[in-house]
Short mmCIF file of C-alpha atoms in Angstrom, two decimals:
data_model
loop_
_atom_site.label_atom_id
_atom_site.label_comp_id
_atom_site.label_asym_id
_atom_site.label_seq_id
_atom_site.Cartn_x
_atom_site.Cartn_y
_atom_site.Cartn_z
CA UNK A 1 38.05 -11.56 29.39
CA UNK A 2 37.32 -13.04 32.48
CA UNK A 3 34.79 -15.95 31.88
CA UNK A 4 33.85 -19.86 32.87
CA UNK A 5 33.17 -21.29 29.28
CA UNK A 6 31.06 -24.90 29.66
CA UNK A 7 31.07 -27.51 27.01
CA UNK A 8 27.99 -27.91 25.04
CA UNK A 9 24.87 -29.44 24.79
CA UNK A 10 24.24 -32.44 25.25
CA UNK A 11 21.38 -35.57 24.55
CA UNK A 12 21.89 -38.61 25.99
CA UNK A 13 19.57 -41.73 26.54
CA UNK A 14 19.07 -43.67 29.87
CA UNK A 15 21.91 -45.51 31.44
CA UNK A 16 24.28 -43.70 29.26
CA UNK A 17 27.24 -41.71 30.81
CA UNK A 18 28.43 -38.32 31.08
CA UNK A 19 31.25 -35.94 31.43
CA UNK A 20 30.54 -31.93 30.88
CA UNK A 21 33.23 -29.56 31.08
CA UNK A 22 34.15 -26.08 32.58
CA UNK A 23 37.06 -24.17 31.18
CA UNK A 24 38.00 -20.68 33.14
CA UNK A 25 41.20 -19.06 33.22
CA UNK A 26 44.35 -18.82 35.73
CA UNK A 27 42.74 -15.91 37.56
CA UNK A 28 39.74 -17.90 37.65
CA UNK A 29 40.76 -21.26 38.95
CA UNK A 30 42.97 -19.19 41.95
CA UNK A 31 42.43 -18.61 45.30
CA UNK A 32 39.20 -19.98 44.49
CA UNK A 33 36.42 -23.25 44.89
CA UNK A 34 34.42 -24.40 41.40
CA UNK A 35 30.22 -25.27 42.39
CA UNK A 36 27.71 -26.51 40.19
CA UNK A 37 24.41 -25.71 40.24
CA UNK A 38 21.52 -27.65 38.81
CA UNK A 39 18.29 -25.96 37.00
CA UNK A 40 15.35 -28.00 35.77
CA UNK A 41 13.33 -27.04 32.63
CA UNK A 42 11.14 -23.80 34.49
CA UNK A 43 12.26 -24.36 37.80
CA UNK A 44 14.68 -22.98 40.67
CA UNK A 45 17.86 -23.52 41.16
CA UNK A 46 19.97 -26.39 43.16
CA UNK A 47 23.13 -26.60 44.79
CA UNK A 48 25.23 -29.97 43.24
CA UNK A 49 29.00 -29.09 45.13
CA UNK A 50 31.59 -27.66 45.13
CA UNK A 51 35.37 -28.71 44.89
CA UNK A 52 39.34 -27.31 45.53
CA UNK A 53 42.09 -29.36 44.89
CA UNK A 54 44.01 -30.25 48.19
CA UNK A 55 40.25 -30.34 50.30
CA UNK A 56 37.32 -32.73 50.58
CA UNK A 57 34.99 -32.25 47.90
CA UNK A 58 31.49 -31.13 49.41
CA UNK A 59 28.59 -32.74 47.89
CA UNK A 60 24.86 -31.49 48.69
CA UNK A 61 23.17 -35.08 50.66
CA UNK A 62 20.85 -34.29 47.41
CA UNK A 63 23.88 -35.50 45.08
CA UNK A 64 25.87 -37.16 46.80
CA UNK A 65 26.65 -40.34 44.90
CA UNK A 66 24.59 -39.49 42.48
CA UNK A 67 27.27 -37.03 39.65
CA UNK A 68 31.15 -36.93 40.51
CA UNK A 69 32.69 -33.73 40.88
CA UNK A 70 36.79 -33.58 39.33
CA UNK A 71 38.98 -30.83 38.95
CA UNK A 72 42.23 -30.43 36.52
CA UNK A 73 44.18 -27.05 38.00
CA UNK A 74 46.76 -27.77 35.20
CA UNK A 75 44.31 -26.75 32.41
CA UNK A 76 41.74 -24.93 34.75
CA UNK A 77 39.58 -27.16 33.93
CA UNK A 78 36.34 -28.54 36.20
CA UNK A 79 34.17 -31.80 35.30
CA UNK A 80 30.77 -33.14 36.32
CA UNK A 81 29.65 -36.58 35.68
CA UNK A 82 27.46 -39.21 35.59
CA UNK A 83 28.31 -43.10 35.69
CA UNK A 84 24.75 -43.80 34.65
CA UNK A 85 21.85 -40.98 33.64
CA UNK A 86 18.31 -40.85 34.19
CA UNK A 87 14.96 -39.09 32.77
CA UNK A 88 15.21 -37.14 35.79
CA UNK A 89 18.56 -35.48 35.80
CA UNK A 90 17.54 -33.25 32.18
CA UNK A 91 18.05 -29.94 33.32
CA UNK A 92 20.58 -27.42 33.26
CA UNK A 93 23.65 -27.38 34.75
CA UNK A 94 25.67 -24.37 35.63
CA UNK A 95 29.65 -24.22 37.08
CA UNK A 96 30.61 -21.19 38.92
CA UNK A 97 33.30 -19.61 41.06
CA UNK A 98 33.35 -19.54 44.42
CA UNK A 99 36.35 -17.42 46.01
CA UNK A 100 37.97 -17.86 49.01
CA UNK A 101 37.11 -16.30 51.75
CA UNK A 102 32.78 -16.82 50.76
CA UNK A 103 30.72 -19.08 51.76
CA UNK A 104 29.17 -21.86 49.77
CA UNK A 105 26.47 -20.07 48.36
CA UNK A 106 28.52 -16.98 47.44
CA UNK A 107 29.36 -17.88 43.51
CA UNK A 108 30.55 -14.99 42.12
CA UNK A 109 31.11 -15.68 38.49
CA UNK A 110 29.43 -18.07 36.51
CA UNK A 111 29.30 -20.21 33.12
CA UNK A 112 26.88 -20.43 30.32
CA UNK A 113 25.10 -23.57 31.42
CA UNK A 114 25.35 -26.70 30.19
CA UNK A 115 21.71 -28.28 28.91
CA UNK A 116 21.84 -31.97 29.17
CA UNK A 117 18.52 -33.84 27.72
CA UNK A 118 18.11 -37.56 29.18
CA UNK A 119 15.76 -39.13 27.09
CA UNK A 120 15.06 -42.45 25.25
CA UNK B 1 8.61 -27.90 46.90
CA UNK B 2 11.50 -24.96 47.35
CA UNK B 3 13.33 -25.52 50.89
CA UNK B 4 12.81 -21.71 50.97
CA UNK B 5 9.37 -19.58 50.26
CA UNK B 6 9.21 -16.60 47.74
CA UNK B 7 6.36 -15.16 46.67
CA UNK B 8 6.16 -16.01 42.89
CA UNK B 9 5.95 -12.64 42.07
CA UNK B 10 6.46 -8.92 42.61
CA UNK B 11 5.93 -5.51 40.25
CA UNK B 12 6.50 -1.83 40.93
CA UNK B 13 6.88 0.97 38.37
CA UNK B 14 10.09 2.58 37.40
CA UNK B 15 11.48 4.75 40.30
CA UNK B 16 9.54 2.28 42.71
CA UNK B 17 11.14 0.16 45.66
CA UNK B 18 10.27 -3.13 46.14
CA UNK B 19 10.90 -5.99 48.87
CA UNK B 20 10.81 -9.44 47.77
CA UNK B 21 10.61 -12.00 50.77
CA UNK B 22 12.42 -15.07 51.07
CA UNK B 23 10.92 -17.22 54.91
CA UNK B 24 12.81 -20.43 56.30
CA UNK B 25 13.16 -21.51 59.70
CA UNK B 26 15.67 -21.52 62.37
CA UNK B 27 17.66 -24.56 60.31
CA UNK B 28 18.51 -21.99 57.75
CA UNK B 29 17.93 -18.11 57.67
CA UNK B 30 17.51 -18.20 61.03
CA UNK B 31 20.69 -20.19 61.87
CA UNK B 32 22.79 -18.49 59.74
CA UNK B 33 24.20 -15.11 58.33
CA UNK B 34 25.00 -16.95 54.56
CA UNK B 35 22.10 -15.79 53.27
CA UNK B 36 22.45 -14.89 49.90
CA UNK B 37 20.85 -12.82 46.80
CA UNK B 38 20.87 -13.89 42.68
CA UNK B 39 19.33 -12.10 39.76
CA UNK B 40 18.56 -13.62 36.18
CA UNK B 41 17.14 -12.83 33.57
CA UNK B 42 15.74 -15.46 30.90
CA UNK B 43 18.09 -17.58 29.37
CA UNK B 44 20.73 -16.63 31.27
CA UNK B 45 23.07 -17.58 34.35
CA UNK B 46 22.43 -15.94 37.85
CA UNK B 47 24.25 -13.32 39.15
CA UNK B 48 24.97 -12.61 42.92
CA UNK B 49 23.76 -9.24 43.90
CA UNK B 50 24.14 -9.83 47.69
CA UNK B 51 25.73 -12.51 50.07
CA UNK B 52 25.91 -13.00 53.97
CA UNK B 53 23.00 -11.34 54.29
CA UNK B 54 23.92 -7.69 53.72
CA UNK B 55 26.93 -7.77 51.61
CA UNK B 56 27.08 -6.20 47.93
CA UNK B 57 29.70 -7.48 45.80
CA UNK B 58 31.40 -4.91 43.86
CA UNK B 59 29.51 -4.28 40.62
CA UNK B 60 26.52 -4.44 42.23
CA UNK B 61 24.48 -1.37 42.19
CA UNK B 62 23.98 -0.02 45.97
CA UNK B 63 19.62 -0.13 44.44
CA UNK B 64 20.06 -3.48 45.78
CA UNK B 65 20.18 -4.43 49.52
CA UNK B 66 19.38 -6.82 52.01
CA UNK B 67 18.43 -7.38 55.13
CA UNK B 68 17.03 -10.41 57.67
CA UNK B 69 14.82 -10.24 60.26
CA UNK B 70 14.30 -13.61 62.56
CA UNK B 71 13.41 -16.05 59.41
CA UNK B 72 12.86 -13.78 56.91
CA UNK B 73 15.55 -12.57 54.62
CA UNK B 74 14.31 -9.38 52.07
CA UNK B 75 16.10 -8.07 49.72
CA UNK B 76 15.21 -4.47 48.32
CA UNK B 77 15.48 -3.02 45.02
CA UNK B 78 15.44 0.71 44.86
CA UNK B 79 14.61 3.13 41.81
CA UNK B 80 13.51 0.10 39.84
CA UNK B 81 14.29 0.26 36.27
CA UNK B 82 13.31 -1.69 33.44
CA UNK B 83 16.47 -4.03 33.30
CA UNK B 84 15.55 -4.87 37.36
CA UNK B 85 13.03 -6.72 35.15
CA UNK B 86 14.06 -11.13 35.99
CA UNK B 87 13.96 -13.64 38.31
CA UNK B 88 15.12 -13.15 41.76
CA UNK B 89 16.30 -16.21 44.24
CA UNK B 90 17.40 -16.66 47.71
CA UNK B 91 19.76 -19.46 49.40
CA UNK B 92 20.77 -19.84 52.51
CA UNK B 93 23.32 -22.65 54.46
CA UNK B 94 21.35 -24.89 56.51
CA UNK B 95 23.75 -27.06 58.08
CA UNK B 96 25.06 -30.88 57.04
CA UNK B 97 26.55 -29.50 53.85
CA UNK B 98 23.26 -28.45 52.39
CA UNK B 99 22.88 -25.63 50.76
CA UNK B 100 18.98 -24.28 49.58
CA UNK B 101 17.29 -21.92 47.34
CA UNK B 102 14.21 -20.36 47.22
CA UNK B 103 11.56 -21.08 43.98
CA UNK B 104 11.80 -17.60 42.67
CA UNK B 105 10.30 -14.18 42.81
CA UNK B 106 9.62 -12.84 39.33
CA UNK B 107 9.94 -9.18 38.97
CA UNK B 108 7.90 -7.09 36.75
CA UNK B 109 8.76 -3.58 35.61
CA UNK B 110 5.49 -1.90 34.96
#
């Protein structure tokens, strides 16, 4: 079956850091870009980034330098992390596919979601 | 506050058509034709029912179009049905690598 499968969830305190995964298959990780996309607790959705081995990875000025976006092609594998988290960044957060060819906001297939709780 | 405005919600009865709205300004819908369209439905991930404006990707039901008119994008849901029942957001490009969504439109099947 064709599917993005995230790693699970997660509780973490303040200051701690972070890694969450995002496992697809071959087909999946071709000929295409991996995005994440934030969702707080009963709110809309946000654009984190998206990334492609071989080109710049594009960060939303909202997240820039705030989570780091990596990508393992070998084992079609995509990370997100933090180097230090905060109360604010509980939410949601959601990997997808973007193919080539779409534009950024185009994700065609996506994973489970990913709840991470910050909280002392 | 949502870059982009939705109403928060919308209803129509099974058969129905409805538009749900999605305004910006020139920065975004109205600088742009990646305007795009995701349904879902609680507890669940989105799924894209329409991109650059007026494309359906395939899967998508043809009850489901959109359109744009200055800085307005709608997107239309024909012969509603009970499982049109979720949430339904817009995003549009708008420029410096930023990419924004609308708050939601939640859709009731009456």
């Amino acid at each position: 079956e064709v599917q993005l499968v995230q790693s699970g969830a997660e509780l973490k305190k303040p200051g701690e850091s972070l890694k969450i995964s995002c496992q697809g298959s071959a087909f999946t990780f071709t000929n295409a870009w991996i995005g994440w996309v934030r969702q707080k607790p009963e709110r809309g959705l946000e654009w984190v980034g998206i990334i492609d081995l071989g080109s710049p990875i594009i960060h939303s000025p909202s997240f820039q330098g705030q989570v780091t976006l990596s990508l393992d092609k070998s084992i079609n594998t995509a990370y997100l992390q933090w180097s230090s988290l905060e109360a604010s960044d509980t939410a949601i957060y959601y990997c997808a596919r973007l193919p080539y060819g779409r534009w950024w906001n185009a994700f065609d297939m996506w994973g489970q979601g990913t709840m991470v709780t910050v909280s002392s | 506050q949502s870059a982009l405005t939705q109403p928060p919600s919308a209803s129509g009865s099974p058969g129905q058509s409805v538009t749900i709205t999605c305004t910006g300004t020139s920065s975004d819908i109205g600088g742009t034709k990646h305007v795009a369209w995701y349904q879902q439905h609680s507890g669940k991930a989105p799924r894209l029912l329409i991109y650059d404006v007026t494309e359906r990707p395939s899967g998508v039901p043809d009850r489901f179009s959109g359109s744009r008119s200055v800085y307005t994008a709608s997107l239309t849901v024909s012969g509603l049905q009970a499982e049109d029942e979720a949430k339904y957001y817009c995003t549009s490009y708008a420029g410096n690598n930023n990419v924004v969504f609308g708050g939601g439109t939640k859709l009731t099947v009456l």
